[in-house]
XYZ file of C-alpha atoms in Angstrom:
398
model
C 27.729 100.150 -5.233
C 26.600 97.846 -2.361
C 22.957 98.862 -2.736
C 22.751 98.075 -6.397
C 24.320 94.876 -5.961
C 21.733 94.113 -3.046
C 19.196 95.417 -5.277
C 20.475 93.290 -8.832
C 20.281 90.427 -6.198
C 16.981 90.795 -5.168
C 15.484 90.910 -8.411
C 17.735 87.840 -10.260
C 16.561 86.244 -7.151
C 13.059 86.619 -7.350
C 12.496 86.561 -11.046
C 14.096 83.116 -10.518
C 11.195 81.938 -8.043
C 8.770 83.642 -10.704
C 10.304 81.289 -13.385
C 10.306 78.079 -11.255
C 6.711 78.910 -10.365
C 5.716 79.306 -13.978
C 7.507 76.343 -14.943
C 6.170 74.178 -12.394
C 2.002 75.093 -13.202
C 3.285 74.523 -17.033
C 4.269 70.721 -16.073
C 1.025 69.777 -14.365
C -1.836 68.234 -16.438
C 0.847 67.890 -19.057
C 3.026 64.635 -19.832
C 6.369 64.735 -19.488
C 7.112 63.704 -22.735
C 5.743 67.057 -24.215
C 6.990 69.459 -21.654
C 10.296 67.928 -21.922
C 10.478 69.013 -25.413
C 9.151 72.610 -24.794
C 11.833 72.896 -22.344
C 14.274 71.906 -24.301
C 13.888 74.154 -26.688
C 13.645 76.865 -24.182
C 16.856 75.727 -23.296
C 18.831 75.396 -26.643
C 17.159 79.154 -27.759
C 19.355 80.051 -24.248
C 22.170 78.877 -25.163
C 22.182 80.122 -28.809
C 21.731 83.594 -27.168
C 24.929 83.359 -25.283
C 26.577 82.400 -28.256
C 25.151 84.983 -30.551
C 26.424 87.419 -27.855
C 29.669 85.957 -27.636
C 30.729 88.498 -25.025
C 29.379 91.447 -26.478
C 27.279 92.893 -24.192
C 29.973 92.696 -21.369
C 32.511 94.446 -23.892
C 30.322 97.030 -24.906
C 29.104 97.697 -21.009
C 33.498 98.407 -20.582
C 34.162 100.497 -23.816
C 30.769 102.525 -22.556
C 31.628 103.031 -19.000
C 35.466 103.970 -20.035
C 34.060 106.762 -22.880
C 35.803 105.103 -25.626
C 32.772 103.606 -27.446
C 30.503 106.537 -29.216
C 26.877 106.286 -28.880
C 26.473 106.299 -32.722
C 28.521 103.136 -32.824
C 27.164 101.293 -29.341
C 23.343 101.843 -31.396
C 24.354 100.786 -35.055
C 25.797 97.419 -33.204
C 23.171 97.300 -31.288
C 20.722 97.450 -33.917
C 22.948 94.593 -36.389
C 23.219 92.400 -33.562
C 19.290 91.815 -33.115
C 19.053 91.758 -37.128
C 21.816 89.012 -37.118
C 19.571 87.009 -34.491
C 16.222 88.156 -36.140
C 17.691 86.649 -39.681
C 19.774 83.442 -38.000
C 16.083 82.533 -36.110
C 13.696 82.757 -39.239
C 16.809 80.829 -40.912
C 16.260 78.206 -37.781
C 12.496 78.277 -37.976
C 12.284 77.419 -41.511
C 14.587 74.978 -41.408
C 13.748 73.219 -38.188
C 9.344 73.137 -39.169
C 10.913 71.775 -42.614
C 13.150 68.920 -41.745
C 11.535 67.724 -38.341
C 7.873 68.583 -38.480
C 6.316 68.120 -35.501
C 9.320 68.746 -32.842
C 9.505 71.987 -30.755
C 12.877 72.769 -31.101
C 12.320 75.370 -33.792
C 10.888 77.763 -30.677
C 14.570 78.059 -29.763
C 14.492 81.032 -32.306
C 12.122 83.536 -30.879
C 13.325 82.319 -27.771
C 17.410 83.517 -28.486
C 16.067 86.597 -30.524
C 13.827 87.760 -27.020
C 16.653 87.139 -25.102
C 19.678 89.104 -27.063
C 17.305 91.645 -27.611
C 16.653 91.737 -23.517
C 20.338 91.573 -22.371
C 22.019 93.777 -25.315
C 19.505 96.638 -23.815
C 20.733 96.664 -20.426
C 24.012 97.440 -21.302
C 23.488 101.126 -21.474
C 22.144 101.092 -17.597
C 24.849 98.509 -16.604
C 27.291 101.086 -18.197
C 26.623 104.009 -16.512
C 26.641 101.930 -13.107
C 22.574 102.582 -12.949
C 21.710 98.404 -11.140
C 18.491 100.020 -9.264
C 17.525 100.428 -13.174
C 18.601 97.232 -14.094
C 16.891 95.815 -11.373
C 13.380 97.098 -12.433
C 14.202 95.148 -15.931
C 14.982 92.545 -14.850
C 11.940 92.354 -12.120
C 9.641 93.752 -15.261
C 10.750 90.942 -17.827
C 9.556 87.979 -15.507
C 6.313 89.931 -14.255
C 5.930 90.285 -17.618
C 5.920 86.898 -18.506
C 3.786 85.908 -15.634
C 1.047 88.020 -16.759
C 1.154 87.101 -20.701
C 1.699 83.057 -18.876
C -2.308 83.591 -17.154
C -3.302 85.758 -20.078
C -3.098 82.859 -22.501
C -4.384 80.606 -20.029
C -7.365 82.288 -20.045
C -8.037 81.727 -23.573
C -7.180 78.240 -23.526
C -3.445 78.192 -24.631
C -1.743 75.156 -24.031
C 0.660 75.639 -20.669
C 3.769 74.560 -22.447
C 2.855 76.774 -25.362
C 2.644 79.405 -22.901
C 5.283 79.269 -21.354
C 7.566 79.315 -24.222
C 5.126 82.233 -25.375
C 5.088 84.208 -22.162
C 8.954 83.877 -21.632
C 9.563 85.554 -24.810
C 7.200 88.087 -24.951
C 8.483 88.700 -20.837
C 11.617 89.657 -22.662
C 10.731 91.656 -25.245
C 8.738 93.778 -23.147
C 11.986 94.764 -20.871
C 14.028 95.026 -24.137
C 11.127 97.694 -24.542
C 11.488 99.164 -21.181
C 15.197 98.893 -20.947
C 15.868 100.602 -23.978
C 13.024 103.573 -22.510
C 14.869 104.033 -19.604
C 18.415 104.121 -21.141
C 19.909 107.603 -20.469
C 20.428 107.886 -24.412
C 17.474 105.620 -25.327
C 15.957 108.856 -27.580
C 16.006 108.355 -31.193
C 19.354 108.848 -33.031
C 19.877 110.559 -36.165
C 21.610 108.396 -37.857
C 22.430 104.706 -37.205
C 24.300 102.345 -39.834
C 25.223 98.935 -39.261
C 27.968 97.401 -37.796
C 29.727 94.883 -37.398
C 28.821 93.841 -33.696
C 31.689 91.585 -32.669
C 34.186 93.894 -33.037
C 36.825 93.770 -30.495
C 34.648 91.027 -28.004
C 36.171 88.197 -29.148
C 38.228 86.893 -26.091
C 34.855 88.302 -24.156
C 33.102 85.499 -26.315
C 36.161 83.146 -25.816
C 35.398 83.193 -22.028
C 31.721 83.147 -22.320
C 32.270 79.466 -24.947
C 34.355 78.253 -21.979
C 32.385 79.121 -19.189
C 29.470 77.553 -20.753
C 31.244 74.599 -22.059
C 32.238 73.318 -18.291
C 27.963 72.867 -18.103
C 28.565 69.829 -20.607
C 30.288 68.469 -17.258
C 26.929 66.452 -16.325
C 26.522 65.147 -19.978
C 29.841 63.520 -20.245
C 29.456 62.301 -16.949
C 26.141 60.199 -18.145
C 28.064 58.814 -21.117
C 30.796 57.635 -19.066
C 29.737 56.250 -15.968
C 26.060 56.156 -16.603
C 22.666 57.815 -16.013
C 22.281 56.965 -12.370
C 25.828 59.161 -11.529
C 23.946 61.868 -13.500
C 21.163 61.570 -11.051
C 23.040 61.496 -8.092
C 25.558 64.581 -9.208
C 22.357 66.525 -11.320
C 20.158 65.555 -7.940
C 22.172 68.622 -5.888
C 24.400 70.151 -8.786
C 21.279 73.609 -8.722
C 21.898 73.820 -5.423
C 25.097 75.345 -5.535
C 23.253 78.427 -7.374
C 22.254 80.406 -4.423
C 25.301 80.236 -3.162
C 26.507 82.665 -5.573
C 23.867 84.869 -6.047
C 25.340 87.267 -4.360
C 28.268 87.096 -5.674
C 27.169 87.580 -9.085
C 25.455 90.843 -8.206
C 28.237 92.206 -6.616
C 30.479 91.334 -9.780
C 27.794 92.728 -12.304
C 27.230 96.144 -10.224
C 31.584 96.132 -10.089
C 32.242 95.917 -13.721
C 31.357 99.904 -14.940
C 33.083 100.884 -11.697
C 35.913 98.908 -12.309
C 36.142 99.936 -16.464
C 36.277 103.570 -14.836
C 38.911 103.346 -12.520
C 42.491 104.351 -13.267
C 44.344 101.522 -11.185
C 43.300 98.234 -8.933
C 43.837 100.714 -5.882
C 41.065 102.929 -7.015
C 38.741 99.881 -7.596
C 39.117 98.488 -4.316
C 38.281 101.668 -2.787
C 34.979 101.781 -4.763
C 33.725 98.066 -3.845
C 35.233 97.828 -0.138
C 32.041 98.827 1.066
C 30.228 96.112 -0.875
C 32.481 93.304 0.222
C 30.773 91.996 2.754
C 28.240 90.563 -0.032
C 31.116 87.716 -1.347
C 31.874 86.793 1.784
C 28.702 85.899 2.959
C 27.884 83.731 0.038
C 31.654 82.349 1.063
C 29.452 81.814 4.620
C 26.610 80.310 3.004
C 28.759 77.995 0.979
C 30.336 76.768 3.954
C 27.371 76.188 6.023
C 26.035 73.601 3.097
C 29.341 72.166 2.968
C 28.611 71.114 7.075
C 24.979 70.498 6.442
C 24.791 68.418 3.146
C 24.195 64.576 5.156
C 21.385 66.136 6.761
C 19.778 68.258 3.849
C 20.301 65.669 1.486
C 18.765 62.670 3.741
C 15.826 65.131 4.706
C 14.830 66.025 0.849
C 16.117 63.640 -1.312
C 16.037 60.130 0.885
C 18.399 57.283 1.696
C 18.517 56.674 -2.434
C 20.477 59.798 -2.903
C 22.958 59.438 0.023
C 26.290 59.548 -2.209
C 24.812 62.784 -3.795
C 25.432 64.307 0.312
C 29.206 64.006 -0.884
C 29.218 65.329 -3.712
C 27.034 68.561 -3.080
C 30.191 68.540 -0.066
C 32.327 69.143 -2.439
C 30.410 71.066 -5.148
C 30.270 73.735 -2.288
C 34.000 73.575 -1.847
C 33.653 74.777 -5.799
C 31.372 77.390 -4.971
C 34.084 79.571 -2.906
C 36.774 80.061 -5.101
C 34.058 80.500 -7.881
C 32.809 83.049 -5.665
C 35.900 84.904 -5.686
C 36.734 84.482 -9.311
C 33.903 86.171 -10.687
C 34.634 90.034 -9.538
C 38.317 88.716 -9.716
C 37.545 88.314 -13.960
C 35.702 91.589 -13.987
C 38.771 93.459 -13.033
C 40.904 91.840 -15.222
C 38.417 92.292 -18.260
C 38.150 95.643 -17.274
C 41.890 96.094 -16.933
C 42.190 94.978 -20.752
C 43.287 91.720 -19.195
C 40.126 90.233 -21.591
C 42.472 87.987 -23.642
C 44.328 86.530 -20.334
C 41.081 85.497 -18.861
C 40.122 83.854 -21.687
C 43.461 81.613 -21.794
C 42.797 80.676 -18.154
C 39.149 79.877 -18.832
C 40.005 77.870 -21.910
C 42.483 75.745 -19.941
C 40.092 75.095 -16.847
C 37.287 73.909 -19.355
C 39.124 71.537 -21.828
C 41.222 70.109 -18.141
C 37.937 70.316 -16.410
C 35.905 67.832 -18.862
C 39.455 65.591 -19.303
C 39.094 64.799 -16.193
C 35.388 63.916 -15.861
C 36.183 61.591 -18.441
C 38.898 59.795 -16.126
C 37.988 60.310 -12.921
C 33.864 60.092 -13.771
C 34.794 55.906 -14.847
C 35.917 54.801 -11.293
C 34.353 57.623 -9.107
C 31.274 58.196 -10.646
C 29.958 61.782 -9.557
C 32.325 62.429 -6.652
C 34.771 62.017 -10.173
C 32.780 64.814 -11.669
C 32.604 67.488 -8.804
C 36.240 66.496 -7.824
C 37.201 67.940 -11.452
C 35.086 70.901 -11.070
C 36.981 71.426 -7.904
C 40.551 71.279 -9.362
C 39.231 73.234 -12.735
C 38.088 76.105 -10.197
C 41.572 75.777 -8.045
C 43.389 76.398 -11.308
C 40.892 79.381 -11.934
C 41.388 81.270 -8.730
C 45.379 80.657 -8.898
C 45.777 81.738 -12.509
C 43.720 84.646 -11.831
C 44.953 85.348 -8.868
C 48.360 85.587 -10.207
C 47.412 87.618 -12.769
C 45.791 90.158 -10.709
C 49.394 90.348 -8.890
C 51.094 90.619 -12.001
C 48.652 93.241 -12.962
C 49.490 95.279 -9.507
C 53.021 95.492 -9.869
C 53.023 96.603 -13.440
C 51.103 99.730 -11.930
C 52.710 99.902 -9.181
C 56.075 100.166 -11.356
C 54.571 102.829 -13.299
C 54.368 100.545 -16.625
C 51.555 101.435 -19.074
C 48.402 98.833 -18.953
């Protein structure tokens, strides 16, 4: 397990530098009025994926890895979920070029459809625990890109056309390959639809409140203004690295842990691989010591307060860090509907409290709610996991 998760981080990592790349030569010679659009519609086509998903994938990579989801049923939902975003974009399209002509927010459409398409054909490889595949998509869908990205440049595209262009076509491509290198990826006899969210609800519960806590910097503008956003948006990315590693470990974990009978028997598949949360945990803690200095040296004597903040955004980072495999278990324990609870809780409590600490703090308000959202995460969880232990170790049914 520890050399797929090295391996799923290598590639997340460096298809990230292939994206920042690409995104930086689409900004130059371009004003920032019309790549601001493009990349906002980049960004809202993201989002809709991850609610069209709505926890799918990660529900169907469980049922897979535990034999109780039959092939003929994993490819007929397959199959209606990329019809549901096919119709639901043309539906956007039509209705976006209609009522706002001009804007580029209607490229949110092939930009969800790529990306549901991308992720929902992984899940067979993440299933059967195959992350040395799974790398090679994800490494393929940004090389991809990059090559469609110079392609079009050749002929005189437009770079924030392009982009949005290359990016989509990037992911269709490792749909393509994903789906070829699937251990079942033949043709299947027979495949009906169906109804795709079956059973992945409290999956999708947790996914709408992991990726509600992101409105965090929004309400923080609205409340105490756009120069807190600066100062808490000027570091918030940095915190990302951090738990890279971390979110390879937890990604290679989850068909391991769907297989095993008992907590015991997951820890003694991932004990080897352990050493890749703690040294994000490391890494976390050496930014925490370092922010003055970083901060000062890239961002100037204008951004000092943000060297407190990004202090305590990295304090966020470590139980995050530990709460990810930590919610993997539990999902894969059948725990799905507990996580959920928790993660509902920590999001509505976490942007309550932006609101009232955000007014007389500013953005050390902000990442000092992120910071007691996460506490409540990792004790919640962390009580459930002990919860979940003693049931088995009392011999009571899951």
């Amino acid at each position: 397990m520890a050399h797929q998760a090295l391996l799923l981080a290598a590639a997340t990592g460096g298809s990230q530098v292939l994206v920042a790349v690409l995104y930086l030569l689409a900004a130059r010679g371009v004003t920032p009025s019309e790549f601001g659009s493009t990349v906002a519609g980049i960004a809202l086509g993201t989002a809709a994926a991850g609610f069209i998903d709505f926890g799918t994938n990660n529900h169907w990579t469980r049922e897979l890895a535990r034999g109780t989801l039959a092939l003929d049923e994993f490819n007929g939902r397959l199959l209606s979920k990329i019809v549901i975003a096919l119709l639901a974009a043309a539906v956007w399209c039509g209705a976006t070029l209609l009522l706002v002509p001009g804007s580029l927010i209607w490229i949110a459409g092939p930009i969800a459809v790529a990306l549901v398409a991308n992720q929902a054909c992984q899940v067979q490889l993440r299933s059967a625990a195959r992350g040395d595949l799974v790398a090679l998509v994800i490494v393929a869908d940004r090389v991809f890109a990059s090559v469609i990205f110079f392609v079009l440049l050749a002929v005189s595209v437009s770079t924030p056309t392009a982009l949005w262009i290359s990016l989509s076509v990037g992911s269709i491509g490792a749909a393509i390959l994903g789906r070829r290198l699937s251990q079942h990826g033949g043709r299947t006899a027979r495949v009906r639809f169906r109804f795709p969210w079956r059973g992945a609800h409290y999956f999708g519960l947790t996914v709408v409140a992991t990726s509600s806590q992101a409105l965090d910097l929004t309400l923080l503008s609205s409340v105490a203004g756009s120069a807190a956003a600066g100062v808490y948006g000027a570091v918030s990315r940095w915190t990302q690295p951090m738990s890279l590693l971390a979110a390879a470990f937890s990604s290679a974990l989850a068909p391991y842990a769907a297989r095993s009978a008992d907590l015991r028997a997951t820890w003694l598949e991932v004990r080897r691989a352990i050493w890749m949360p703690a040294a994000a945990i490391v890494l976390a803690l050496a930014v925490f010591f370092a922010a003055p200095a970083v901060v000062d040296l890239l961002l100037g004597g204008s951004y000092s307060g943000s060297a407190a903040v990004l202090q305590v955004l990295a304090l966020v980072v470590i139980p995050s860090i530990i709460c990810q495999p930590l919610v993997v278990v539990l999902q894969a324990m059948h725990r799905d509907r507990f996580v959920a609870v928790v993660m509902l809780i920590a999001a509505l409590g976490q942007l309550t409290l932006v609101a009232v600490l955000a007014r007389g703090a500013g953005a050390l308000g902000a990442a000092t709610a992120a910071l007691v959202a996460q506490l409540f995460i990792f004790i919640a969880l962390g009580v459930g996991v002990f919860r979940l232990r003693a049931r088995q170790s009392s011999g009571v049914p899951k």
